[in-house]
Every structure is written in C-alpha cells, then in structure tokens.
Amino acid sequence: MMDVSGVGFPSKVPWKKMSAEELENQYCPSRWVVRLGAEEALRTYSQIGIEATTRARATRKSLLHVPYGDGEGEKVDIYFPDESSEALPFFLFFHGGYWQSGSKDESAFMVHPLTAQGVAVVIVAYGIAPKGTLDHMVDQVTRSVAFVQKRYPSNKGIYLCGHSAGAHLAAMMLLADWTKHGVTPNLRGFHGSYSLAGQPSSPHEPWGFFLVSGVFDLEPIVYTSQNVALQLTLEDAQRNSPQLKVAQAQPVDPTCRVLVVVGQFDSPEFHRQSWEFYQVLPVQTLCQGEWKASFEELHDVDHFEIVENLTQKDNVLTQIILKTIFQ
C-alpha cells in the first residue's frame, strides 16, 4: 500500500515533473487503497459488482443484452422499477477499468436502490482496448445515449453517471454533436413529476451528469503503462480530453448540471483531475448558457468503495443521486 498521508489534496508536484515511477503510482488507483492490499481491492470490487449484477438480473424486471448498434458488444442492460412505464427517469452507467477492462455484466451496483425508488437503470457496454479504440468508445457511448432517448422518448430525464474511465466517457457527452444522431437527449432532466415520497415535487434544475473519480485530461495516461493497451498518441489524448475541450462547447440545455465527485482516498492526481475539471466547467458566458457544476469529495472512501457503496440505499452518493432526480 502507498503512503497516503497526502491523499485528499492535489499533488504539489506538476505531473510533468514527476518521475516515471511516481506518475505510474499516481495513476494506479488500487495502490492508494488503505483498507485492503491492491490486488485484494481489485478482487473485492469485481466480486461486489458480479454479486450486485447477479442479484439485479434475478430480482428486477429487465431487458438484457439489448443492442444499441450493430457492433460486437454494443449492448445495454435495462433494469426497471416494479411499476414500469416509459415515463421514467433513466440513469445510464458507464463502467470503469481504464478503457481496457470491466464489463456491464459486473457493473449493476446501483440497480437495487435506484429501481426501488422508481428509476430505470441502464448499464452500458462498450468495446474496450486493445480491440477498441478510445475514439470508437466515445462514439459507442454517444450512440447508447441516443438509443435510450429514441427508445424511450417519454422519459422524465436522462442522467449519465460514469466511474473512472467511465466518468471520462460520460464527460465526453458534454461535447457530443447530437444532430449527427437525429435526437437531442433529455439530459437536463425534468421538472417536478415525482418525489421520493411519491408526491408531486416543485420545479427544479436537476443534475444531468454524475462524474465519479474520473480522468478528464488524458495526456498523463500516455506516459503510463495503461497506454500499452490503449496506444494513445498525444493527439489522440488531446482530442479526447474534455478538460481541454469543454470550455469551447455549448450545453445541450442551459439548465444542465454536472456533479464532479472524488473519494478522499483517491490519489492526488485523481483529486487534481476532478478539481480542475470542475473549475473549467462554469466558464461559459451567460449568453451561451452554462453548465452548473458542483464538486464533492466523499469522506472515507477510496476509488473502488465510492462505487461499491452504490449498492446501499443509505449511502451518501446513492442519496445524492436520488435526491437530485426527485427533489
């Protein structure tokens, strides 16, 4: 395990001045886990994801392996509340794994607590490296969002959530050109149809995006071992870095909100990535509209617990998600 005395604060050393070993450490989240050894943390994360997915498939209404495109692996799993209708909020989740591991088949962490409160949950698969390129993954995720909007046009809001590499893919949806897909997703959410108590709620401006422990500037990744599978050039990394692009983009809707979340025991570089992305979000001028952004550091969780705990209805992040959908 790493020395975590500095965890919770961005590194004082710019990443370009770090040694290769230190940069590698900063971008290896399992080395910053306090409660378990690195390998055990990864095994536990996978086990919890598999168990949650097995339970969700056994106990919830679902449509599994639904194709959103013609490509291999372009499928989603859709989980519904007991009282199903098309007029539901839809929560899309993009798994992590450094764009080269992970699967929708072990990522249904939040299905039980969200469907229990009336939210449909969509777990998205995409073609991971080395077979899939990052450009193609971004295109796949874009098409998965468009697919949900087209299939459920009466939805009460589409909410995007990604973890780690999945947070990057979700953030890239801030830059998507939806005209190419013939549909504009309802990413700003909805105004006052439901509440947690089942009563009409007052109009509000919901979050459209939950970005959990993400990477938003990909240039450092080029110089780590993660790039063996990804094979990113510097140009690839810059083209796919929402940190560099979002200031020039325009919101799908001026009320679209973005919540950037990081765990206390994420590495300093992961803290920097989230904090700097949060800071660049509200730069739009008033005439263009702006993304309303918020930043949260979740206490006493690491890079993996932050998502593992979404299996629990009373978890802080689970409650943030539900309250912002239904407030």
Coordinates of C-alpha atoms in Angstrom, one line a residue:
M1 CA 0.0 0.0 0.0
M2 CA 1.1 3.6 -0.7
D3 CA 1.9 6.2 1.8
V4 CA -1.5 8.0 1.9
S5 CA -0.5 10.9 4.1
G6 CA -1.0 13.4 1.3
V7 CA -4.3 11.9 0.0
G8 CA -7.1 14.3 -0.3
F9 CA -5.1 17.1 -1.9
P10 CA -3.8 17.6 -5.4
S11 CA -0.1 16.9 -5.7
K12 CA 2.2 19.8 -5.2
V13 CA 4.4 18.4 -8.0
P14 CA 3.1 19.0 -11.6
W15 CA 2.7 15.6 -13.3
K16 CA 5.2 16.6 -16.0
K17 CA 7.9 16.9 -13.3
M18 CA 7.2 13.5 -11.7
S19 CA 9.4 10.5 -12.2
A20 CA 8.0 7.8 -14.3
E21 CA 7.6 5.6 -11.2
E22 CA 5.7 8.3 -9.3
L23 CA 3.4 9.1 -12.3
E24 CA 2.7 5.3 -12.6
N25 CA 1.8 5.2 -8.9
Q26 CA -0.5 8.3 -9.2
Y27 CA -2.5 6.6 -11.9
C28 CA -2.7 3.2 -10.3
P29 CA -5.8 3.6 -8.0
S30 CA -5.5 0.3 -6.2
R31 CA -2.2 1.3 -4.7
W32 CA -3.9 4.1 -2.8
V33 CA -6.5 1.8 -1.1
V34 CA -6.0 1.9 2.7
R35 CA -8.4 -0.8 3.8
L36 CA -7.0 -3.6 1.6
G37 CA -4.0 -4.6 -0.4
A38 CA -4.1 -3.5 -4.1
E39 CA -4.8 -7.0 -5.5
E40 CA -7.5 -7.7 -2.9
A41 CA -9.1 -4.3 -3.5
L42 CA -9.5 -5.2 -7.2
R43 CA -10.8 -8.7 -6.4
T44 CA -13.3 -7.3 -3.9
Y45 CA -14.5 -4.7 -6.4
S46 CA -15.1 -7.3 -9.1
Q47 CA -16.8 -9.6 -6.6
I48 CA -19.2 -7.0 -5.4
G49 CA -20.1 -6.0 -9.0
I50 CA -20.7 -9.5 -10.0
E51 CA -22.9 -10.2 -7.0
A52 CA -24.9 -7.0 -7.5
T53 CA -25.4 -7.8 -11.2
T54 CA -26.5 -11.4 -10.4
R55 CA -29.0 -10.2 -7.9
A56 CA -30.3 -7.5 -10.2
R57 CA -30.9 -9.9 -13.0
A58 CA -32.6 -12.4 -10.7
T59 CA -34.9 -10.0 -9.0
R60 CA -35.6 -6.9 -11.1
K61 CA -37.6 -6.5 -14.3
S62 CA -35.0 -6.2 -17.1
L63 CA -34.2 -6.3 -20.7
L64 CA -30.7 -7.8 -21.1
H65 CA -28.1 -7.5 -23.9
V66 CA -30.3 -5.1 -25.9
P67 CA -28.3 -3.9 -29.0
Y68 CA -27.8 -0.2 -29.4
G69 CA -25.7 -0.7 -32.5
D70 CA -24.5 -3.4 -34.9
G71 CA -21.0 -3.7 -33.5
E72 CA -19.9 -6.6 -31.3
G73 CA -20.5 -5.8 -27.7
E74 CA -22.7 -2.7 -28.4
K75 CA -25.4 -3.7 -25.9
V76 CA -27.1 -2.4 -22.8
D77 CA -28.9 -4.0 -19.9
I78 CA -32.0 -2.1 -18.8
Y79 CA -33.5 -2.6 -15.3
F80 CA -36.9 -1.3 -14.5
P81 CA -38.9 -0.4 -11.3
D82 CA -41.7 -2.8 -10.4
E83 CA -44.3 -0.4 -11.7
S84 CA -42.9 0.1 -15.1
S85 CA -43.7 2.8 -17.7
E86 CA -41.8 4.6 -20.4
A87 CA -42.2 7.9 -18.5
L88 CA -39.4 7.3 -16.0
P89 CA -36.1 8.9 -15.3
F90 CA -33.3 6.8 -16.9
F91 CA -29.9 6.5 -15.2
L92 CA -27.1 5.4 -17.5
F93 CA -23.9 4.0 -16.1
F94 CA -20.6 3.7 -17.8
H95 CA -18.2 1.3 -16.0
G96 CA -14.5 2.0 -15.4
G97 CA -11.4 -0.1 -16.0
Y98 CA -9.1 2.3 -17.8
W99 CA -10.9 1.7 -21.0
Q100 CA -9.4 -1.9 -21.1
S101 CA -11.2 -3.9 -18.5
G102 CA -14.6 -4.1 -16.8
S103 CA -18.0 -5.1 -18.2
K104 CA -21.7 -4.3 -18.0
D105 CA -22.0 -7.9 -16.7
E106 CA -20.4 -6.9 -13.4
S107 CA -21.4 -3.3 -13.0
A108 CA -25.0 -3.2 -11.9
F109 CA -24.0 -1.8 -8.5
M110 CA -26.8 0.8 -8.1
V111 CA -29.7 -1.1 -9.7
H112 CA -31.5 -2.2 -6.5
P113 CA -31.6 1.2 -4.6
L114 CA -32.4 3.2 -7.7
T115 CA -35.1 0.9 -9.2
A116 CA -36.7 0.6 -5.8
Q117 CA -37.3 4.4 -5.9
G118 CA -38.7 4.5 -9.5
V119 CA -35.6 5.0 -11.6
A120 CA -34.8 2.8 -14.7
V121 CA -31.1 1.9 -14.8
V122 CA -29.2 1.3 -18.0
I123 CA -25.7 -0.4 -17.8
V124 CA -23.8 0.3 -21.0
A125 CA -21.2 -2.0 -22.6
Y126 CA -18.6 -0.6 -25.0
G127 CA -15.7 -2.1 -26.9
I128 CA -12.6 -1.9 -24.6
A129 CA -9.0 -1.9 -25.6
P130 CA -6.9 -3.3 -27.1
K131 CA -9.6 -4.3 -29.6
G132 CA -11.5 -1.0 -29.3
T133 CA -10.0 2.5 -29.7
L134 CA -10.9 5.4 -27.5
D135 CA -12.4 7.3 -30.4
H136 CA -14.7 4.4 -31.0
M137 CA -15.6 4.0 -27.4
V138 CA -16.7 7.7 -27.3
D139 CA -18.8 7.1 -30.4
Q140 CA -20.4 4.0 -28.9
V141 CA -21.3 5.7 -25.7
T142 CA -22.8 8.6 -27.6
R143 CA -24.9 6.2 -29.6
S144 CA -26.0 4.4 -26.5
V145 CA -27.4 7.7 -25.0
A146 CA -29.2 8.5 -28.3
F147 CA -30.6 4.9 -28.4
V148 CA -32.2 5.3 -24.9
Q149 CA -33.7 8.7 -25.9
K150 CA -35.1 7.2 -29.2
R151 CA -36.5 4.1 -27.5
Y152 CA -38.0 5.9 -24.5
P153 CA -38.9 9.4 -25.9
S154 CA -41.3 10.0 -23.0
N155 CA -38.6 9.7 -20.4
K156 CA -38.5 12.0 -17.4
G157 CA -34.9 12.8 -17.8
I158 CA -31.7 11.0 -18.8
Y159 CA -28.9 11.1 -16.2
L160 CA -25.4 10.0 -17.1
C161 CA -23.0 8.5 -14.5
G162 CA -19.5 7.2 -15.1
H163 CA -16.8 5.9 -12.8
S164 CA -13.1 6.4 -13.5
A165 CA -12.7 5.8 -17.3
G166 CA -16.4 5.7 -17.5
A167 CA -16.6 9.2 -16.0
H168 CA -14.3 10.3 -18.8
L169 CA -16.7 8.8 -21.4
A170 CA -19.7 10.4 -19.6
A171 CA -17.9 13.8 -19.6
M172 CA -17.3 13.4 -23.4
M173 CA -21.1 13.5 -23.8
L174 CA -20.9 17.2 -22.9
L175 CA -19.1 17.6 -26.2
A176 CA -21.3 15.4 -28.3
D177 CA -22.9 16.7 -31.6
W178 CA -26.4 15.2 -31.2
T179 CA -27.5 16.4 -34.6
K180 CA -25.5 13.6 -36.1
H181 CA -27.7 11.1 -34.2
G182 CA -31.1 12.7 -35.1
V183 CA -32.1 13.2 -31.5
T184 CA -31.3 15.5 -28.5
P185 CA -31.3 13.5 -25.3
N186 CA -33.2 14.9 -22.4
L187 CA -30.0 15.4 -20.4
R188 CA -31.3 18.3 -18.4
G189 CA -33.8 16.1 -16.6
F190 CA -37.3 17.1 -15.8
H191 CA -39.4 19.4 -13.8
G192 CA -41.4 18.2 -10.9
S193 CA -43.3 15.0 -11.7
Y194 CA -42.3 12.7 -8.8
S195 CA -40.7 12.9 -5.4
L196 CA -39.2 10.2 -3.1
A197 CA -42.5 10.1 -1.2
G198 CA -44.4 9.8 -4.4
Q199 CA -45.9 13.3 -4.2
P200 CA -45.6 16.0 -6.9
S201 CA -42.4 17.9 -6.4
S202 CA -41.6 21.5 -7.2
P203 CA -39.8 22.5 -10.4
H204 CA -36.0 22.2 -10.1
E205 CA -32.9 22.0 -12.2
P206 CA -31.5 18.5 -11.9
W207 CA -28.1 17.2 -12.4
G208 CA -27.6 15.6 -15.8
F209 CA -24.1 14.2 -15.1
F210 CA -22.5 12.4 -12.1
L211 CA -18.8 12.1 -12.8
V212 CA -17.2 9.8 -10.2
S213 CA -13.4 9.7 -9.7
G214 CA -12.7 10.4 -13.4
V215 CA -9.8 11.3 -15.7
F216 CA -10.5 14.3 -17.8
D217 CA -7.0 15.2 -19.1
L218 CA -5.6 12.1 -20.8
E219 CA -2.1 13.4 -21.6
P220 CA -0.6 11.9 -18.4
I221 CA -2.0 8.5 -19.3
V222 CA 0.1 8.5 -22.5
Y223 CA 3.2 8.1 -20.3
T224 CA 1.9 5.3 -18.0
S225 CA 1.6 1.5 -18.5
Q226 CA -2.1 1.9 -19.1
N227 CA -1.2 3.1 -22.6
V228 CA 0.3 -0.2 -23.6
A229 CA -3.3 -1.4 -24.4
L230 CA -4.7 2.0 -25.4
Q231 CA -1.9 3.0 -27.8
L232 CA -2.9 6.7 -27.4
T233 CA -0.8 9.3 -29.3
L234 CA -0.6 12.7 -27.8
E235 CA -3.0 13.9 -30.4
D236 CA -5.5 11.1 -29.5
A237 CA -5.2 12.1 -25.8
Q238 CA -5.8 15.8 -26.5
R239 CA -8.7 15.2 -28.9
N240 CA -10.4 13.0 -26.2
S241 CA -9.7 15.2 -23.2
P242 CA -12.9 17.0 -22.0
Q243 CA -10.6 19.1 -19.8
L244 CA -9.2 20.8 -22.9
K245 CA -12.4 20.9 -24.9
V246 CA -15.3 21.7 -22.6
A247 CA -14.6 25.4 -22.5
Q248 CA -15.4 25.7 -26.2
A249 CA -18.5 23.5 -26.0
Q250 CA -22.1 24.6 -25.5
P251 CA -24.5 22.9 -23.2
V252 CA -27.3 20.8 -24.6
D253 CA -29.6 22.8 -22.3
P254 CA -28.7 25.8 -20.2
T255 CA -30.0 24.1 -17.1
C256 CA -27.8 21.0 -17.5
R257 CA -25.9 20.3 -14.3
V258 CA -22.7 18.4 -13.6
L259 CA -21.6 16.9 -10.3
V260 CA -17.9 16.0 -10.1
V261 CA -17.1 13.6 -7.3
V262 CA -13.9 12.2 -5.9
G263 CA -13.1 9.9 -3.0
Q264 CA -11.0 11.0 0.0
F265 CA -8.5 8.1 -0.7
D266 CA -8.2 8.7 -4.4
S267 CA -4.7 9.6 -5.4
P268 CA -3.6 13.3 -5.5
E269 CA -3.6 13.2 -9.3
F270 CA -7.2 11.9 -9.4
H271 CA -8.1 14.7 -7.0
R272 CA -6.4 17.2 -9.3
Q273 CA -8.1 15.8 -12.4
S274 CA -11.6 16.2 -10.8
W275 CA -10.9 19.6 -9.2
E276 CA -9.5 21.1 -12.4
F277 CA -12.3 19.8 -14.5
Y278 CA -14.9 21.2 -12.0
Q279 CA -13.1 24.5 -12.2
V280 CA -13.2 24.7 -16.0
L281 CA -16.9 23.8 -16.3
P282 CA -18.6 27.2 -15.4
V283 CA -16.6 29.2 -17.9
Q284 CA -19.5 29.7 -20.4
T285 CA -20.7 33.2 -20.9
L286 CA -24.3 33.9 -19.8
C287 CA -25.4 34.4 -23.4
Q288 CA -24.4 30.9 -24.3
G289 CA -25.8 29.3 -21.1
E290 CA -23.5 27.5 -18.7
W291 CA -23.1 24.1 -17.1
K292 CA -24.0 24.5 -13.4
A293 CA -21.2 22.5 -11.7
S294 CA -20.7 21.2 -8.2
F295 CA -17.7 19.4 -6.6
E296 CA -17.9 16.8 -3.8
E297 CA -15.1 14.9 -2.0
L298 CA -16.7 11.9 -0.3
H299 CA -15.2 11.2 3.1
D300 CA -13.5 7.9 4.0
V301 CA -13.9 6.1 0.6
D302 CA -11.4 5.1 -2.0
H303 CA -11.5 4.7 -5.8
F304 CA -13.4 1.5 -5.5
E305 CA -15.6 1.9 -2.4
I306 CA -17.1 5.0 -4.0
V307 CA -18.9 2.8 -6.5
E308 CA -19.2 -0.4 -4.4
N309 CA -21.3 1.6 -1.9
L310 CA -23.9 2.4 -4.5
T311 CA -25.3 -1.0 -3.7
Q312 CA -26.6 0.6 -0.4
K313 CA -29.7 2.7 -0.4
D314 CA -28.4 4.8 2.6
N315 CA -25.0 5.6 1.0
V316 CA -24.2 9.3 0.6
L317 CA -23.7 9.2 -3.2
T318 CA -26.8 7.0 -3.7
Q319 CA -28.8 9.6 -1.7
I320 CA -27.3 12.5 -3.7
I321 CA -28.4 10.7 -6.9
L322 CA -31.9 10.0 -5.7
K323 CA -32.5 13.4 -4.2
T324 CA -31.3 15.3 -7.3
I325 CA -33.5 13.2 -9.5
F326 CA -36.6 13.5 -7.3
Q327 CA -36.1 16.7 -5.3

